[in-house]
Short mmCIF file of C-alpha atoms in Angstrom, two decimals:
data_model
loop_
_atom_site.label_atom_id
_atom_site.label_comp_id
_atom_site.label_asym_id
_atom_site.label_seq_id
_atom_site.Cartn_x
_atom_site.Cartn_y
_atom_site.Cartn_z
CA MET U 1 81.27 88.23 115.63
CA ALA U 2 84.49 89.07 114.43
CA PHE U 3 86.29 92.41 115.01
CA ALA U 4 89.38 94.31 114.09
CA ILE U 5 90.88 97.75 114.46
CA ILE U 6 91.48 99.90 111.35
CA PHE U 7 93.33 103.45 111.02
CA VAL U 8 92.60 106.31 108.86
CA LEU U 9 95.01 109.30 108.25
CA ALA U 10 93.14 112.42 106.85
CA ALA U 11 92.68 116.21 107.59
CA GLU U 12 90.72 116.68 110.48
CA ALA U 13 87.97 117.87 108.98
CA ASP U 14 87.55 114.99 106.75
CA LEU U 15 87.48 112.27 109.45
CA PRO U 16 84.02 110.73 110.22
CA GLY U 17 81.96 110.82 113.43
CA GLU U 18 81.78 108.48 116.34
CA ASN U 19 79.65 105.72 114.30
CA PRO U 20 80.41 106.06 110.51
CA ASP U 21 79.82 103.46 107.91
CA TRP U 22 82.56 101.92 105.79
CA ASP U 23 81.97 104.16 102.76
CA ALA U 24 82.72 107.27 104.99
CA LEU U 25 85.90 105.40 106.06
CA LEU U 26 87.06 104.85 102.44
CA THR U 27 86.11 108.49 101.59
CA ALA U 28 88.47 110.29 104.24
CA GLN U 29 91.24 107.77 103.63
CA HIS U 30 91.12 108.36 99.52
CA LYS U 31 91.33 112.38 100.87
CA GLY U 32 93.98 111.70 103.31
CA ILE U 33 96.58 109.64 101.61
CA SER U 34 96.56 110.58 97.78
CA GLY U 35 100.34 110.57 96.50
CA GLY U 36 103.55 108.63 97.39
CA VAL U 37 106.57 107.60 95.30
CA ALA U 38 107.41 103.96 94.08
CA LEU U 39 111.01 102.94 95.18
CA ARG U 40 112.99 100.28 93.92
CA ILE U 41 116.95 100.07 94.78
CA PHE U 42 119.40 97.29 93.26
CA LYS U 43 122.45 96.13 94.56
CA ILE U 44 125.36 96.18 91.83
CA PRO U 45 127.61 93.06 91.47
CA LYS U 46 131.09 93.67 92.34
CA ALA U 47 132.52 92.95 88.76
CA GLU U 48 130.24 95.42 86.88
CA VAL U 49 131.97 98.36 85.31
CA LYS U 50 128.96 100.01 83.57
CA THR U 51 127.79 103.85 84.87
CA LEU U 52 124.64 104.80 84.99
CA ASP U 53 124.93 107.20 82.24
CA ASP U 54 126.11 103.97 80.37
CA LEU U 55 122.83 102.26 81.29
CA VAL U 56 120.55 104.94 80.56
CA SER U 57 122.24 105.86 77.00
CA GLU U 58 121.68 102.21 76.32
CA GLY U 59 118.29 102.22 77.47
CA LEU U 60 118.27 99.76 80.03
CA ALA U 61 117.82 102.43 83.08
CA ALA U 62 114.47 103.07 81.90
CA LEU U 63 111.07 104.56 83.11
CA ALA U 64 109.45 101.15 83.92
CA GLY U 65 112.16 100.38 86.72
CA ALA U 66 112.90 96.95 85.59
CA ASP U 67 116.34 95.88 86.72
CA PRO U 68 118.93 97.34 84.32
CA LEU U 69 121.54 94.63 84.51
CA ALA U 70 119.08 91.72 84.15
CA ASP U 71 120.50 89.22 81.86
CA VAL U 72 116.93 86.92 81.25
CA ALA U 73 119.25 84.21 79.26
CA ASN U 74 121.64 83.50 81.87
CA GLY U 75 119.48 84.48 85.03
CA ALA U 76 121.66 87.03 86.13
CA GLY U 77 121.30 90.63 87.33
CA SER U 78 121.21 92.89 90.29
CA ASP U 79 119.80 91.97 93.46
CA ARG U 80 116.90 93.81 94.29
CA ILE U 81 116.94 94.91 97.84
CA CYS U 82 113.96 97.23 97.81
CA ASP U 83 110.45 97.20 95.95
CA ALA U 84 108.09 99.47 97.62
CA THR U 85 105.56 102.25 97.61
CA VAL U 86 105.93 104.80 100.42
CA PRO U 87 102.77 106.85 100.79
CA HIS U 88 103.05 110.54 101.59
CA LEU U 89 101.97 110.22 105.16
CA GLU U 90 102.24 114.13 106.32
CA PRO U 91 102.53 113.52 110.06
CA ARG U 92 102.48 117.15 110.77
CA SER U 93 99.06 118.08 109.42
CA ARG U 94 97.08 114.96 109.46
CA TRP U 95 95.14 113.19 112.25
CA LEU U 96 95.05 109.60 112.81
CA ALA U 97 91.92 107.84 113.51
CA VAL U 98 91.20 104.45 115.11
CA TYR U 99 88.18 102.42 114.38
CA GLU U 100 86.73 98.84 115.38
CA LEU U 101 85.16 97.04 112.76
CA SER U 102 82.61 94.22 113.97
CA GLY U 103 80.34 91.87 112.10
CA ALA U 104 79.90 88.69 110.95
CA ALA U 105 83.39 86.72 109.74
CA THR U 106 83.67 85.85 106.01
CA ALA U 107 85.67 83.34 104.32
CA ALA U 108 89.53 85.46 104.29
CA GLY U 109 90.11 86.49 100.54
CA SER U 110 91.83 89.22 101.37
CA SER U 111 94.87 90.60 103.80
CA HIS U 112 92.49 93.51 104.53
CA PRO U 113 90.13 92.73 107.69
CA ALA U 114 87.51 94.98 106.36
CA LEU U 115 87.37 92.36 103.41
CA GLN U 116 86.85 89.22 105.94
CA MET U 117 83.45 90.36 107.67
CA GLU U 118 80.29 91.75 106.55
CA ILE U 119 80.75 94.91 108.69
CA ASP U 120 77.52 95.63 111.06
CA ALA U 121 79.26 98.68 112.87
CA CYS U 122 82.16 101.26 113.00
CA ARG U 123 83.04 102.58 116.36
CA CYS U 124 85.51 105.35 116.78
CA LEU U 125 88.43 104.45 119.62
CA ASP U 126 90.77 107.27 118.83
CA ARG U 127 91.24 110.29 117.37
CA PHE U 128 94.11 112.61 117.48
CA PRO U 129 97.04 114.70 115.56
CA LEU U 130 99.53 112.44 114.69
CA ARG U 131 102.10 115.04 115.53
CA GLU U 132 101.33 114.02 119.19
CA ALA U 133 102.17 110.32 118.44
CA ALA U 134 105.91 109.00 119.76
CA ASN U 135 108.48 109.15 117.15
CA GLU U 136 110.83 106.46 116.50
CA THR U 137 114.14 106.38 113.93
CA CYS U 138 114.83 103.76 111.12
CA TRP U 139 117.25 103.41 108.51
CA PHE U 140 115.47 103.09 105.11
CA TYR U 141 118.72 102.81 102.66
CA PRO U 142 120.79 99.97 102.77
CA THR U 143 123.88 99.93 105.16
CA ASP U 144 126.06 96.97 103.50
CA ASN U 145 129.03 98.48 101.85
CA GLY U 146 128.67 98.10 98.03
CA ARG U 147 127.53 100.00 95.03
CA TYR U 148 123.46 100.70 94.18
CA LEU U 149 120.96 101.88 91.86
CA CYS U 150 118.07 103.26 92.99
CA TRP U 151 114.59 104.06 90.92
CA GLU U 152 112.00 106.63 91.77
CA ASN U 153 108.77 107.45 90.39
CA GLN U 154 106.00 109.75 91.91
CA ARG U 155 102.50 108.07 91.80
CA GLN U 156 99.00 109.48 92.78
CA LEU U 157 97.41 106.47 94.91
CA GLU U 158 94.36 105.38 96.52
CA CYS U 159 94.22 103.77 99.80
CA LEU U 160 92.63 101.73 102.24
CA PRO U 161 92.27 102.40 105.48
CA GLY U 162 95.48 100.93 107.54
CA PHE U 163 95.52 97.53 109.23
CA LEU U 164 98.13 95.27 110.72
CA PRO U 165 98.84 92.83 108.16
CA ASP U 166 99.71 89.93 110.91
CA GLN U 167 96.32 90.48 112.84
CA PRO U 168 93.74 88.78 111.38
CA VAL U 169 90.23 89.36 112.61
CA GLU U 170 89.53 88.45 115.90
CA ALA U 171 86.72 86.81 118.09
CA GLU U 172 86.82 89.24 120.76
CA PRO U 173 86.80 93.13 120.76
CA VAL U 174 90.29 94.48 120.08
CA SER U 175 92.35 96.11 123.04
CA TYR U 176 93.77 99.69 122.19
CA ASP U 177 96.27 102.00 123.48
CA ARG U 178 97.38 105.49 121.82
CA GLN U 179 100.78 104.93 123.52
CA ASP U 180 101.47 102.34 120.92
CA VAL U 181 101.27 104.41 117.91
CA HIS U 182 104.54 105.33 116.52
CA VAL U 183 105.59 107.33 113.72
CA LEU U 184 108.59 106.14 111.88
CA TRP U 185 111.15 108.57 110.59
CA SER U 186 114.28 107.96 108.12
CA LEU U 187 116.78 109.70 106.13
CA MET U 188 116.27 109.05 102.71
CA ALA U 189 119.45 108.86 100.96
CA ASP U 190 121.37 112.36 101.57
CA ASP U 191 118.28 114.41 102.49
CA GLN U 192 119.11 116.87 104.94
CA ALA U 193 115.82 116.35 107.03
CA LEU U 194 114.14 113.16 108.48
CA THR U 195 111.11 111.75 106.08
CA CYS U 196 108.28 109.79 107.35
CA VAL U 197 108.38 106.30 106.32
CA GLY U 198 105.40 105.04 108.14
CA LEU U 199 103.79 103.95 111.23
CA THR U 200 103.67 101.51 113.84
CA TYR U 201 101.37 100.11 116.48
CA GLN U 202 102.51 97.89 119.12
CA GLY U 203 105.67 97.33 117.23
CA ARG U 204 104.06 96.19 114.13
CA ARG U 205 104.28 98.41 110.87
CA ILE U 206 100.69 99.50 109.87
CA GLU U 207 99.80 98.73 106.23
CA TRP U 208 98.51 101.18 103.90
CA SER U 209 96.58 98.82 100.87
CA THR U 210 97.91 101.13 98.03
CA THR U 211 96.75 101.28 94.32
CA PRO U 212 98.18 103.69 91.71
CA THR U 213 95.76 105.93 90.05
CA LYS U 214 98.23 107.54 87.91
CA SER U 215 102.08 107.25 87.66
CA GLU U 216 104.21 110.33 86.53
CA ASN U 217 105.44 110.22 82.94
CA TRP U 218 109.37 110.59 84.28
CA ALA U 219 111.62 108.58 86.84
CA THR U 220 114.69 109.54 88.70
CA TRP U 221 117.58 106.75 88.71
CA THR U 222 120.55 107.42 91.11
CA SER U 223 123.84 105.79 91.39
CA PHE U 224 125.11 105.65 94.80
CA GLU U 225 128.10 104.05 97.35
CA VAL U 226 127.88 102.70 100.34
CA ASP U 227 130.97 102.97 102.30
CA THR U 228 130.93 102.56 106.18
CA MET U 229 134.55 103.49 106.78
CA ALA U 230 134.05 106.81 104.89
CA ASP U 231 133.03 110.12 106.65
CA GLU U 232 129.83 110.26 104.72
CA ALA U 233 128.39 106.51 104.80
CA TYR U 234 126.12 107.16 101.67
CA GLN U 235 128.02 108.60 98.63
CA GLU U 236 125.85 109.80 95.57
CA ILE U 237 127.80 108.96 92.36
CA SER U 238 125.41 110.53 89.71
CA THR U 239 121.58 111.33 89.10
CA LEU U 240 119.77 111.02 86.18
CA THR U 241 116.25 111.45 85.09
CA VAL U 242 114.39 109.38 82.31
CA PHE U 243 110.98 110.10 80.26
#
C-alpha cells in the first residue's frame, strides 16, 4: 500500500465529505482556486541605461513577459530571479481540508502523489476555516540593492489539490497535525496590506499544480529600485500596461 496527504482549499459548502472519490476532490479544488497572477522579476545589469518607457516603446517589454534586455546573439540579458504563478488563495473566505489517499503504488511519472498511485480510498483527516491557521510572514520581493523590472499577468487557473513536493508517497499512513499548517503573508512591492503568497505544512511549502486556462490580454510592467539605506527600501520608478 501507498499513502499520501493532500490539501483542498475551497469554500466550506464545496468541500466533499468524509470519504470522497478523487473526482470530487478535483471538482472542489477547481472551484476553490480559479485565478492567480503570473509574476516575473528581472534584475537589471548595472550598466543598463534604458528606461521602462524605452523598453515598451521599442516593443521589448511586451505582453509575453520575456526578458526585455535579452541579447540572444551574445547570451546576455537580465538575471531572472523570479518566475512564478501565485494563486489567489483567499484565506479569509476559504476552508482547508486535508485528505489521506491510499492505494497501490505505481511507477513515479509525476511529482503529484495522486498520480503515483491507484487510489483506492480518500479519507478526510481535518477541515477548518483557513483564517484559524497560524500565520507567518515572509519577504517575497528582492532585498538586494539594484534596479529591477517586474512583469505581472492575471490568469484563470485550474489547480490540482495541494501536496508536498519533497514528500513522495509513503509506505505507512502519514501523521498529520493541524498546528503544522501555516499561512504565508508578504508585502507585494509597495502594497499597503499583506498578501497571502502560500501555505506551508511542517515548514515546507504546499505546492498547487496550476494550469492556466486563460491569460488576460494585458500585462503590467513595473520598474523599481531597492535601496536598503533609504527610508523606504522599495522605490517604484514607473509602471506601464501593455496589450
